[in-house]
Amino acid sequence: MIRNFRTDIETILENDPAARNKLEIIFTYSGLHAIWAHRIAHAFYKRNWFTIARLISQTSRFFTGIEIHPGATIGSKLFIDHGMGIVIGETCEIGDNVVIYQGVTLGGTGKEKGKRHPTIGNNVVIASGAKVLGSFKVGDNVNIGANSVVLREVPPNSTVVGIPGRIVKRNGARVSDRLDHTQLPDPVIEMLRAMQKEVSELRFELEQEKRKHREEKRENEPANL
């Protein structure tokens, strides 16, 4: 556990340019506090001490604004940036080297029993306000855009944006800057641009037909006289 604590601190130094030193991280990063509290709560949860585990997780929620169910499984090098409003469900599984921003929900969609929360792969970035709801897999090297609502499985090396979430392939390659979640394509905007282009082309063709009709009418007028 001590080794995990050290890794958590190093992860913040690697991912957050605002982090100045380890002492500042230990005392001021609520995301780190939530992860540490979860590791302790999860240890009790695995030993079936459910009430103590929930007391620890709810105390952490009160102080950090981040709710992680003690039953959730979290890998190494999870980075929670800011973190206020994050909710992670009981059967959620999170892989290694994952980045989660504020307002993210990793939740279920009903009252079903058993596995009901998502499984997040390795090297995944989930941007601010995104909702991943249901029991399915989000593959490795996936980027989920801000405020997206993901309701179905996401293959590896993909980018998801929109409501509901739409998958945008990047030629099977990982996004170059995994923390730059502001430069994600929007399929709705792309569709509107394509429609605008088509309307412009149709308008041009219509103007051509009108011009041709006027010229033909002008040529026929002397003959009619």
PDB file of N, CA and C in Angstrom, residues 124-212:
ATOM      1  N   VAL A 124      -6.842   5.475 -20.464  1.00  0.00           N
ATOM      2  CA  VAL A 124      -8.102   6.105 -20.865  1.00  0.00           C
ATOM      3  C   VAL A 124      -8.183   7.500 -20.240  1.00  0.00           C
ATOM      4  N   VAL A 125      -8.694   8.462 -21.007  1.00  0.00           N
ATOM      5  CA  VAL A 125      -8.952   9.816 -20.500  1.00  0.00           C
ATOM      6  C   VAL A 125     -10.454  10.071 -20.575  1.00  0.00           C
ATOM      7  N   ILE A 126     -11.050  10.426 -19.442  1.00  0.00           N
ATOM      8  CA  ILE A 126     -12.482  10.735 -19.380  1.00  0.00           C
ATOM      9  C   ILE A 126     -12.611  12.194 -18.981  1.00  0.00           C
ATOM     10  N   ALA A 127     -13.065  13.027 -19.907  1.00  0.00           N
ATOM     11  CA  ALA A 127     -13.063  14.473 -19.710  1.00  0.00           C
ATOM     12  C   ALA A 127     -14.242  14.926 -18.854  1.00  0.00           C
ATOM     13  N   SER A 128     -14.242  16.206 -18.525  1.00  0.00           N
ATOM     14  CA  SER A 128     -15.185  16.791 -17.566  1.00  0.00           C
ATOM     15  C   SER A 128     -16.644  16.524 -17.934  1.00  0.00           C
ATOM     16  N   GLY A 129     -17.402  16.081 -16.936  1.00  0.00           N
ATOM     17  CA  GLY A 129     -18.845  15.928 -17.099  1.00  0.00           C
ATOM     18  C   GLY A 129     -19.298  14.708 -17.868  1.00  0.00           C
ATOM     19  N   ALA A 130     -18.390  13.862 -18.310  1.00  0.00           N
ATOM     20  CA  ALA A 130     -18.779  12.679 -19.089  1.00  0.00           C
ATOM     21  C   ALA A 130     -19.490  11.663 -18.202  1.00  0.00           C
ATOM     22  N   LYS A 131     -20.441  10.933 -18.793  1.00  0.00           N
ATOM     23  CA  LYS A 131     -21.183   9.882 -18.099  1.00  0.00           C
ATOM     24  C   LYS A 131     -20.990   8.568 -18.853  1.00  0.00           C
ATOM     25  N   VAL A 132     -20.498   7.577 -18.156  1.00  0.00           N
ATOM     26  CA  VAL A 132     -20.334   6.239 -18.725  1.00  0.00           C
ATOM     27  C   VAL A 132     -21.236   5.322 -17.917  1.00  0.00           C
ATOM     28  N   LEU A 133     -22.330   4.870 -18.537  1.00  0.00           N
ATOM     29  CA  LEU A 133     -23.395   4.199 -17.790  1.00  0.00           C
ATOM     30  C   LEU A 133     -23.682   2.818 -18.350  1.00  0.00           C
ATOM     31  N   GLY A 134     -23.525   1.802 -17.513  1.00  0.00           N
ATOM     32  CA  GLY A 134     -23.844   0.445 -17.935  1.00  0.00           C
ATOM     33  C   GLY A 134     -22.682  -0.505 -17.753  1.00  0.00           C
ATOM     34  N   SER A 135     -22.985  -1.786 -17.905  1.00  0.00           N
ATOM     35  CA  SER A 135     -21.974  -2.823 -17.741  1.00  0.00           C
ATOM     36  C   SER A 135     -21.380  -3.187 -19.102  1.00  0.00           C
ATOM     37  N   PHE A 136     -20.329  -2.496 -19.489  1.00  0.00           N
ATOM     38  CA  PHE A 136     -19.652  -2.772 -20.751  1.00  0.00           C
ATOM     39  C   PHE A 136     -18.203  -2.343 -20.624  1.00  0.00           C
ATOM     40  N   LYS A 137     -17.415  -2.635 -21.641  1.00  0.00           N
ATOM     41  CA  LYS A 137     -15.971  -2.367 -21.607  1.00  0.00           C
ATOM     42  C   LYS A 137     -15.638  -1.126 -22.434  1.00  0.00           C
ATOM     43  N   VAL A 138     -14.843  -0.276 -21.851  1.00  0.00           N
ATOM     44  CA  VAL A 138     -14.218   0.825 -22.572  1.00  0.00           C
ATOM     45  C   VAL A 138     -12.774   0.413 -22.800  1.00  0.00           C
ATOM     46  N   GLY A 139     -12.381   0.257 -24.054  1.00  0.00           N
ATOM     47  CA  GLY A 139     -11.081  -0.303 -24.388  1.00  0.00           C
ATOM     48  C   GLY A 139      -9.906   0.584 -24.022  1.00  0.00           C
ATOM     49  N   ASP A 140      -8.722   0.061 -24.239  1.00  0.00           N
ATOM     50  CA  ASP A 140      -7.492   0.796 -23.941  1.00  0.00           C
ATOM     51  C   ASP A 140      -7.311   1.972 -24.899  1.00  0.00           C
ATOM     52  N   ASN A 141      -6.615   2.998 -24.406  1.00  0.00           N
ATOM     53  CA  ASN A 141      -6.246   4.170 -25.225  1.00  0.00           C
ATOM     54  C   ASN A 141      -7.464   4.889 -25.792  1.00  0.00           C
ATOM     55  N   VAL A 142      -8.519   4.972 -25.002  1.00  0.00           N
ATOM     56  CA  VAL A 142      -9.749   5.649 -25.419  1.00  0.00           C
ATOM     57  C   VAL A 142      -9.801   7.041 -24.807  1.00  0.00           C
ATOM     58  N   ASN A 143     -10.302   8.019 -25.571  1.00  0.00           N
ATOM     59  CA  ASN A 143     -10.570   9.364 -25.076  1.00  0.00           C
ATOM     60  C   ASN A 143     -12.065   9.628 -25.126  1.00  0.00           C
ATOM     61  N   ILE A 144     -12.648  10.021 -24.015  1.00  0.00           N
ATOM     62  CA  ILE A 144     -14.073  10.339 -23.935  1.00  0.00           C
ATOM     63  C   ILE A 144     -14.196  11.842 -23.728  1.00  0.00           C
ATOM     64  N   GLY A 145     -14.861  12.517 -24.659  1.00  0.00           N
ATOM     65  CA  GLY A 145     -14.948  13.968 -24.641  1.00  0.00           C
ATOM     66  C   GLY A 145     -15.825  14.506 -23.533  1.00  0.00           C
ATOM     67  N   ALA A 146     -15.674  15.797 -23.242  1.00  0.00           N
ATOM     68  CA  ALA A 146     -16.417  16.458 -22.178  1.00  0.00           C
ATOM     69  C   ALA A 146     -17.924  16.360 -22.410  1.00  0.00           C
ATOM     70  N   ASN A 147     -18.657  16.022 -21.337  1.00  0.00           N
ATOM     71  CA  ASN A 147     -20.121  15.950 -21.324  1.00  0.00           C
ATOM     72  C   ASN A 147     -20.696  14.867 -22.238  1.00  0.00           C
ATOM     73  N   SER A 148     -19.863  13.950 -22.699  1.00  0.00           N
ATOM     74  CA  SER A 148     -20.372  12.836 -23.497  1.00  0.00           C
ATOM     75  C   SER A 148     -21.152  11.868 -22.608  1.00  0.00           C
ATOM     76  N   VAL A 149     -22.112  11.175 -23.208  1.00  0.00           N
ATOM     77  CA  VAL A 149     -22.871  10.142 -22.498  1.00  0.00           C
ATOM     78  C   VAL A 149     -22.647   8.834 -23.244  1.00  0.00           C
ATOM     79  N   VAL A 150     -21.890   7.934 -22.638  1.00  0.00           N
ATOM     80  CA  VAL A 150     -21.498   6.679 -23.275  1.00  0.00           C
ATOM     81  C   VAL A 150     -22.380   5.565 -22.723  1.00  0.00           C
ATOM     82  N   LEU A 151     -23.068   4.875 -23.625  1.00  0.00           N
ATOM     83  CA  LEU A 151     -24.036   3.860 -23.218  1.00  0.00           C
ATOM     84  C   LEU A 151     -23.745   2.487 -23.807  1.00  0.00           C
ATOM     85  N   ARG A 152     -22.656   2.350 -24.549  1.00  0.00           N
ATOM     86  CA  ARG A 152     -22.322   1.053 -25.133  1.00  0.00           C
ATOM     87  C   ARG A 152     -20.815   0.895 -25.233  1.00  0.00           C
ATOM     88  N   GLU A 153     -20.393  -0.313 -25.549  1.00  0.00           N
ATOM     89  CA  GLU A 153     -18.971  -0.644 -25.550  1.00  0.00           C
ATOM     90  C   GLU A 153     -18.186   0.232 -26.516  1.00  0.00           C
ATOM     91  N   VAL A 154     -16.958   0.556 -26.106  1.00  0.00           N
ATOM     92  CA  VAL A 154     -16.071   1.383 -26.921  1.00  0.00           C
ATOM     93  C   VAL A 154     -14.824   0.573 -27.246  1.00  0.00           C
ATOM     94  N   PRO A 155     -14.502   0.390 -28.522  1.00  0.00           N
ATOM     95  CA  PRO A 155     -13.292  -0.373 -28.885  1.00  0.00           C
ATOM     96  C   PRO A 155     -12.039   0.406 -28.548  1.00  0.00           C
ATOM     97  N   PRO A 156     -10.893  -0.271 -28.462  1.00  0.00           N
ATOM     98  CA  PRO A 156      -9.631   0.414 -28.162  1.00  0.00           C
ATOM     99  C   PRO A 156      -9.271   1.448 -29.226  1.00  0.00           C
ATOM    100  N   ASN A 157      -8.422   2.394 -28.820  1.00  0.00           N
ATOM    101  CA  ASN A 157      -7.876   3.407 -29.734  1.00  0.00           C
ATOM    102  C   ASN A 157      -8.967   4.235 -30.399  1.00  0.00           C
ATOM    103  N   SER A 158      -9.978   4.611 -29.626  1.00  0.00           N
ATOM    104  CA  SER A 158     -11.103   5.369 -30.166  1.00  0.00           C
ATOM    105  C   SER A 158     -11.291   6.658 -29.380  1.00  0.00           C
ATOM    106  N   THR A 159     -12.041   7.564 -30.002  1.00  0.00           N
ATOM    107  CA  THR A 159     -12.465   8.791 -29.335  1.00  0.00           C
ATOM    108  C   THR A 159     -13.983   8.838 -29.359  1.00  0.00           C
ATOM    109  N   VAL A 160     -14.592   9.180 -28.221  1.00  0.00           N
ATOM    110  CA  VAL A 160     -16.045   9.215 -28.100  1.00  0.00           C
ATOM    111  C   VAL A 160     -16.468  10.629 -27.746  1.00  0.00           C
ATOM    112  N   VAL A 161     -17.448  11.156 -28.479  1.00  0.00           N
ATOM    113  CA  VAL A 161     -17.980  12.486 -28.189  1.00  0.00           C
ATOM    114  C   VAL A 161     -19.490  12.465 -28.395  1.00  0.00           C
ATOM    115  N   GLY A 162     -20.179  13.415 -27.773  1.00  0.00           N
ATOM    116  CA  GLY A 162     -21.591  13.624 -28.052  1.00  0.00           C
ATOM    117  C   GLY A 162     -22.540  12.932 -27.102  1.00  0.00           C
ATOM    118  N   ILE A 163     -23.836  13.215 -27.311  1.00  0.00           N
ATOM    119  CA  ILE A 163     -24.933  12.634 -26.532  1.00  0.00           C
ATOM    120  C   ILE A 163     -25.961  12.073 -27.510  1.00  0.00           C
ATOM    121  N   PRO A 164     -26.156  10.752 -27.579  1.00  0.00           N
ATOM    122  CA  PRO A 164     -25.318   9.743 -26.922  1.00  0.00           C
ATOM    123  C   PRO A 164     -23.939   9.691 -27.555  1.00  0.00           C
ATOM    124  N   GLY A 165     -23.011   9.077 -26.873  1.00  0.00           N
ATOM    125  CA  GLY A 165     -21.625   9.052 -27.333  1.00  0.00           C
ATOM    126  C   GLY A 165     -21.471   8.400 -28.693  1.00  0.00           C
ATOM    127  N   ARG A 166     -20.742   9.052 -29.577  1.00  0.00           N
ATOM    128  CA  ARG A 166     -20.444   8.506 -30.903  1.00  0.00           C
ATOM    129  C   ARG A 166     -18.951   8.242 -31.000  1.00  0.00           C
ATOM    130  N   ILE A 167     -18.594   7.122 -31.586  1.00  0.00           N
ATOM    131  CA  ILE A 167     -17.192   6.732 -31.693  1.00  0.00           C
ATOM    132  C   ILE A 167     -16.583   7.351 -32.943  1.00  0.00           C
ATOM    133  N   VAL A 168     -15.453   8.013 -32.774  1.00  0.00           N
ATOM    134  CA  VAL A 168     -14.721   8.598 -33.887  1.00  0.00           C
ATOM    135  C   VAL A 168     -13.351   7.929 -33.940  1.00  0.00           C
ATOM    136  N   LYS A 169     -13.124   7.152 -34.974  1.00  0.00           N
ATOM    137  CA  LYS A 169     -11.857   6.424 -35.111  1.00  0.00           C
ATOM    138  C   LYS A 169     -10.736   7.389 -35.473  1.00  0.00           C
ATOM    139  N   ARG A 170      -9.553   7.086 -34.977  1.00  0.00           N
ATOM    140  CA  ARG A 170      -8.366   7.852 -35.334  1.00  0.00           C
ATOM    141  C   ARG A 170      -7.368   6.930 -36.020  1.00  0.00           C
ATOM    142  N   ASN A 171      -7.819   6.238 -37.051  1.00  0.00           N
ATOM    143  CA  ASN A 171      -6.969   5.301 -37.801  1.00  0.00           C
ATOM    144  C   ASN A 171      -6.348   4.242 -36.905  1.00  0.00           C
ATOM    145  N   GLY A 172      -7.063   3.873 -35.863  1.00  0.00           N
ATOM    146  CA  GLY A 172      -6.580   2.851 -34.951  1.00  0.00           C
ATOM    147  C   GLY A 172      -5.423   3.299 -34.093  1.00  0.00           C
ATOM    148  N   ALA A 173      -5.113   4.623 -34.109  1.00  0.00           N
ATOM    149  CA  ALA A 173      -3.960   5.132 -33.356  1.00  0.00           C
ATOM    150  C   ALA A 173      -4.426   5.937 -32.159  1.00  0.00           C
ATOM    151  N   ARG A 174      -3.619   5.953 -31.176  1.00  0.00           N
ATOM    152  CA  ARG A 174      -3.908   6.711 -29.980  1.00  0.00           C
ATOM    153  C   ARG A 174      -3.784   8.207 -30.250  1.00  0.00           C
ATOM    154  N   VAL A 175      -4.637   9.012 -29.598  1.00  0.00           N
ATOM    155  CA  VAL A 175      -4.574  10.459 -29.742  1.00  0.00           C
ATOM    156  C   VAL A 175      -3.220  10.939 -29.252  1.00  0.00           C
ATOM    157  N   SER A 176      -2.618  11.882 -30.006  1.00  0.00           N
ATOM    158  CA  SER A 176      -1.233  12.278 -29.731  1.00  0.00           C
ATOM    159  C   SER A 176      -1.047  12.842 -28.333  1.00  0.00           C
ATOM    160  N   ASP A 177      -1.925  13.767 -27.916  1.00  0.00           N
ATOM    161  CA  ASP A 177      -1.807  14.345 -26.582  1.00  0.00           C
ATOM    162  C   ASP A 177      -2.979  13.867 -25.748  1.00  0.00           C
ATOM    163  N   ARG A 178      -2.761  12.917 -24.872  1.00  0.00           N
ATOM    164  CA  ARG A 178      -3.846  12.262 -24.147  1.00  0.00           C
ATOM    165  C   ARG A 178      -4.527  13.190 -23.153  1.00  0.00           C
ATOM    166  N   LEU A 179      -3.886  14.295 -22.766  1.00  0.00           N
ATOM    167  CA  LEU A 179      -4.507  15.204 -21.824  1.00  0.00           C
ATOM    168  C   LEU A 179      -5.212  16.367 -22.508  1.00  0.00           C
ATOM    169  N   ASP A 180      -5.073  16.481 -23.833  1.00  0.00           N
ATOM    170  CA  ASP A 180      -5.722  17.574 -24.552  1.00  0.00           C
ATOM    171  C   ASP A 180      -7.104  17.117 -24.986  1.00  0.00           C
ATOM    172  N   HIS A 181      -8.067  17.219 -24.043  1.00  0.00           N
ATOM    173  CA  HIS A 181      -9.413  16.748 -24.336  1.00  0.00           C
ATOM    174  C   HIS A 181     -10.300  17.865 -24.860  1.00  0.00           C
ATOM    175  N   THR A 182      -9.686  18.978 -25.284  1.00  0.00           N
ATOM    176  CA  THR A 182     -10.457  20.067 -25.875  1.00  0.00           C
ATOM    177  C   THR A 182     -10.456  19.998 -27.392  1.00  0.00           C
ATOM    178  N   GLN A 183      -9.535  19.232 -27.982  1.00  0.00           N
ATOM    179  CA  GLN A 183      -9.408  19.175 -29.434  1.00  0.00           C
ATOM    180  C   GLN A 183      -9.958  17.856 -29.967  1.00  0.00           C
ATOM    181  N   LEU A 184     -11.188  17.541 -29.613  1.00  0.00           N
ATOM    182  CA  LEU A 184     -11.801  16.302 -30.060  1.00  0.00           C
ATOM    183  C   LEU A 184     -12.812  16.596 -31.165  1.00  0.00           C
ATOM    184  N   PRO A 185     -12.900  15.754 -32.176  1.00  0.00           N
ATOM    185  CA  PRO A 185     -13.847  15.987 -33.264  1.00  0.00           C
ATOM    186  C   PRO A 185     -15.282  15.837 -32.785  1.00  0.00           C
ATOM    187  N   ASP A 186     -16.178  16.617 -33.382  1.00  0.00           N
ATOM    188  CA  ASP A 186     -17.596  16.540 -33.050  1.00  0.00           C
ATOM    189  C   ASP A 186     -18.343  16.057 -34.290  1.00  0.00           C
ATOM    190  N   PRO A 187     -18.880  14.839 -34.279  1.00  0.00           N
ATOM    191  CA  PRO A 187     -19.538  14.312 -35.475  1.00  0.00           C
ATOM    192  C   PRO A 187     -20.779  15.098 -35.871  1.00  0.00           C
ATOM    193  N   VAL A 188     -21.456  15.730 -34.920  1.00  0.00           N
ATOM    194  CA  VAL A 188     -22.638  16.528 -35.242  1.00  0.00           C
ATOM    195  C   VAL A 188     -22.229  17.752 -36.064  1.00  0.00           C
ATOM    196  N   ILE A 189     -21.164  18.425 -35.606  1.00  0.00           N
ATOM    197  CA  ILE A 189     -20.678  19.589 -36.346  1.00  0.00           C
ATOM    198  C   ILE A 189     -20.199  19.177 -37.729  1.00  0.00           C
ATOM    199  N   GLU A 190     -19.496  18.043 -37.812  1.00  0.00           N
ATOM    200  CA  GLU A 190     -19.017  17.557 -39.101  1.00  0.00           C
ATOM    201  C   GLU A 190     -20.188  17.257 -40.043  1.00  0.00           C
ATOM    202  N   MET A 191     -21.277  16.684 -39.507  1.00  0.00           N
ATOM    203  CA  MET A 191     -22.446  16.390 -40.324  1.00  0.00           C
ATOM    204  C   MET A 191     -23.091  17.689 -40.816  1.00  0.00           C
ATOM    205  N   LEU A 192     -23.184  18.689 -39.934  1.00  0.00           N
ATOM    206  CA  LEU A 192     -23.764  19.973 -40.330  1.00  0.00           C
ATOM    207  C   LEU A 192     -22.917  20.660 -41.403  1.00  0.00           C
ATOM    208  N   ARG A 193     -21.610  20.534 -41.273  1.00  0.00           N
ATOM    209  CA  ARG A 193     -20.738  21.111 -42.294  1.00  0.00           C
ATOM    210  C   ARG A 193     -20.927  20.424 -43.641  1.00  0.00           C
ATOM    211  N   ALA A 194     -21.086  19.097 -43.603  1.00  0.00           N
ATOM    212  CA  ALA A 194     -21.315  18.358 -44.849  1.00  0.00           C
ATOM    213  C   ALA A 194     -22.649  18.772 -45.480  1.00  0.00           C
ATOM    214  N   MET A 195     -23.690  18.959 -44.642  1.00  0.00           N
ATOM    215  CA  MET A 195     -24.994  19.391 -45.159  1.00  0.00           C
ATOM    216  C   MET A 195     -24.900  20.799 -45.732  1.00  0.00           C
ATOM    217  N   GLN A 196     -24.159  21.666 -45.060  1.00  0.00           N
ATOM    218  CA  GLN A 196     -24.000  23.032 -45.564  1.00  0.00           C
ATOM    219  C   GLN A 196     -23.298  23.033 -46.917  1.00  0.00           C
ATOM    220  N   LYS A 197     -22.278  22.183 -47.049  1.00  0.00           N
ATOM    221  CA  LYS A 197     -21.567  22.079 -48.312  1.00  0.00           C
ATOM    222  C   LYS A 197     -22.499  21.591 -49.415  1.00  0.00           C
ATOM    223  N   GLU A 198     -23.349  20.600 -49.084  1.00  0.00           N
ATOM    224  CA  GLU A 198     -24.272  20.059 -50.079  1.00  0.00           C
ATOM    225  C   GLU A 198     -25.301  21.106 -50.488  1.00  0.00           C
ATOM    226  N   VAL A 199     -25.800  21.881 -49.517  1.00  0.00           N
ATOM    227  CA  VAL A 199     -26.764  22.941 -49.827  1.00  0.00           C
ATOM    228  C   VAL A 199     -26.125  23.992 -50.729  1.00  0.00           C
ATOM    229  N   SER A 200     -24.877  24.343 -50.460  1.00  0.00           N
ATOM    230  CA  SER A 200     -24.175  25.329 -51.290  1.00  0.00           C
ATOM    231  C   SER A 200     -24.021  24.828 -52.719  1.00  0.00           C
ATOM    232  N   GLU A 201     -23.699  23.539 -52.862  1.00  0.00           N
ATOM    233  CA  GLU A 201     -23.564  22.966 -54.195  1.00  0.00           C
ATOM    234  C   GLU A 201     -24.902  22.957 -54.937  1.00  0.00           C
ATOM    235  N   LEU A 202     -25.985  22.609 -54.244  1.00  0.00           N
ATOM    236  CA  LEU A 202     -27.305  22.606 -54.867  1.00  0.00           C
ATOM    237  C   LEU A 202     -27.729  24.022 -55.249  1.00  0.00           C
ATOM    238  N   ARG A 203     -27.409  24.990 -54.395  1.00  0.00           N
ATOM    239  CA  ARG A 203     -27.742  26.379 -54.695  1.00  0.00           C
ATOM    240  C   ARG A 203     -26.992  26.855 -55.938  1.00  0.00           C
ATOM    241  N   PHE A 204     -25.733  26.450 -56.058  1.00  0.00           N
ATOM    242  CA  PHE A 204     -24.943  26.824 -57.220  1.00  0.00           C
ATOM    243  C   PHE A 204     -25.529  26.224 -58.491  1.00  0.00           C
ATOM    244  N   GLU A 205     -25.913  24.936 -58.414  1.00  0.00           N
ATOM    245  CA  GLU A 205     -26.517  24.281 -59.579  1.00  0.00           C
ATOM    246  C   GLU A 205     -27.840  24.944 -59.955  1.00  0.00           C
ATOM    247  N   LEU A 206     -28.631  25.354 -58.954  1.00  0.00           N
ATOM    248  CA  LEU A 206     -29.898  26.024 -59.228  1.00  0.00           C
ATOM    249  C   LEU A 206     -29.669  27.362 -59.915  1.00  0.00           C
ATOM    250  N   GLU A 207     -28.672  28.120 -59.462  1.00  0.00           N
ATOM    251  CA  GLU A 207     -28.359  29.393 -60.097  1.00  0.00           C
ATOM    252  C   GLU A 207     -27.909  29.189 -61.536  1.00  0.00           C
ATOM    253  N   GLN A 208     -27.157  28.117 -61.782  1.00  0.00           N
ATOM    254  CA  GLN A 208     -26.714  27.810 -63.138  1.00  0.00           C
ATOM    255  C   GLN A 208     -27.913  27.506 -64.040  1.00  0.00           C
ATOM    256  N   GLU A 209     -28.882  26.750 -63.515  1.00  0.00           N
ATOM    257  CA  GLU A 209     -30.077  26.426 -64.293  1.00  0.00           C
ATOM    258  C   GLU A 209     -30.907  27.671 -64.569  1.00  0.00           C
ATOM    259  N   LYS A 210     -31.027  28.553 -63.582  1.00  0.00           N
ATOM    260  CA  LYS A 210     -31.782  29.794 -63.774  1.00  0.00           C
ATOM    261  C   LYS A 210     -31.126  30.662 -64.841  1.00  0.00           C
ATOM    262  N   ARG A 211     -29.807  30.758 -64.795  1.00  0.00           N
ATOM    263  CA  ARG A 211     -29.084  31.558 -65.772  1.00  0.00           C
ATOM    264  C   ARG A 211     -29.250  30.977 -67.176  1.00  0.00           C
ATOM    265  N   LYS A 212     -29.195  29.657 -67.254  1.00  0.00           N
ATOM    266  CA  LYS A 212     -29.362  29.000 -68.543  1.00  0.00           C
ATOM    267  C   LYS A 212     -30.769  29.221 -69.079  1.00  0.00           C
TER     268      LYS A 212
END
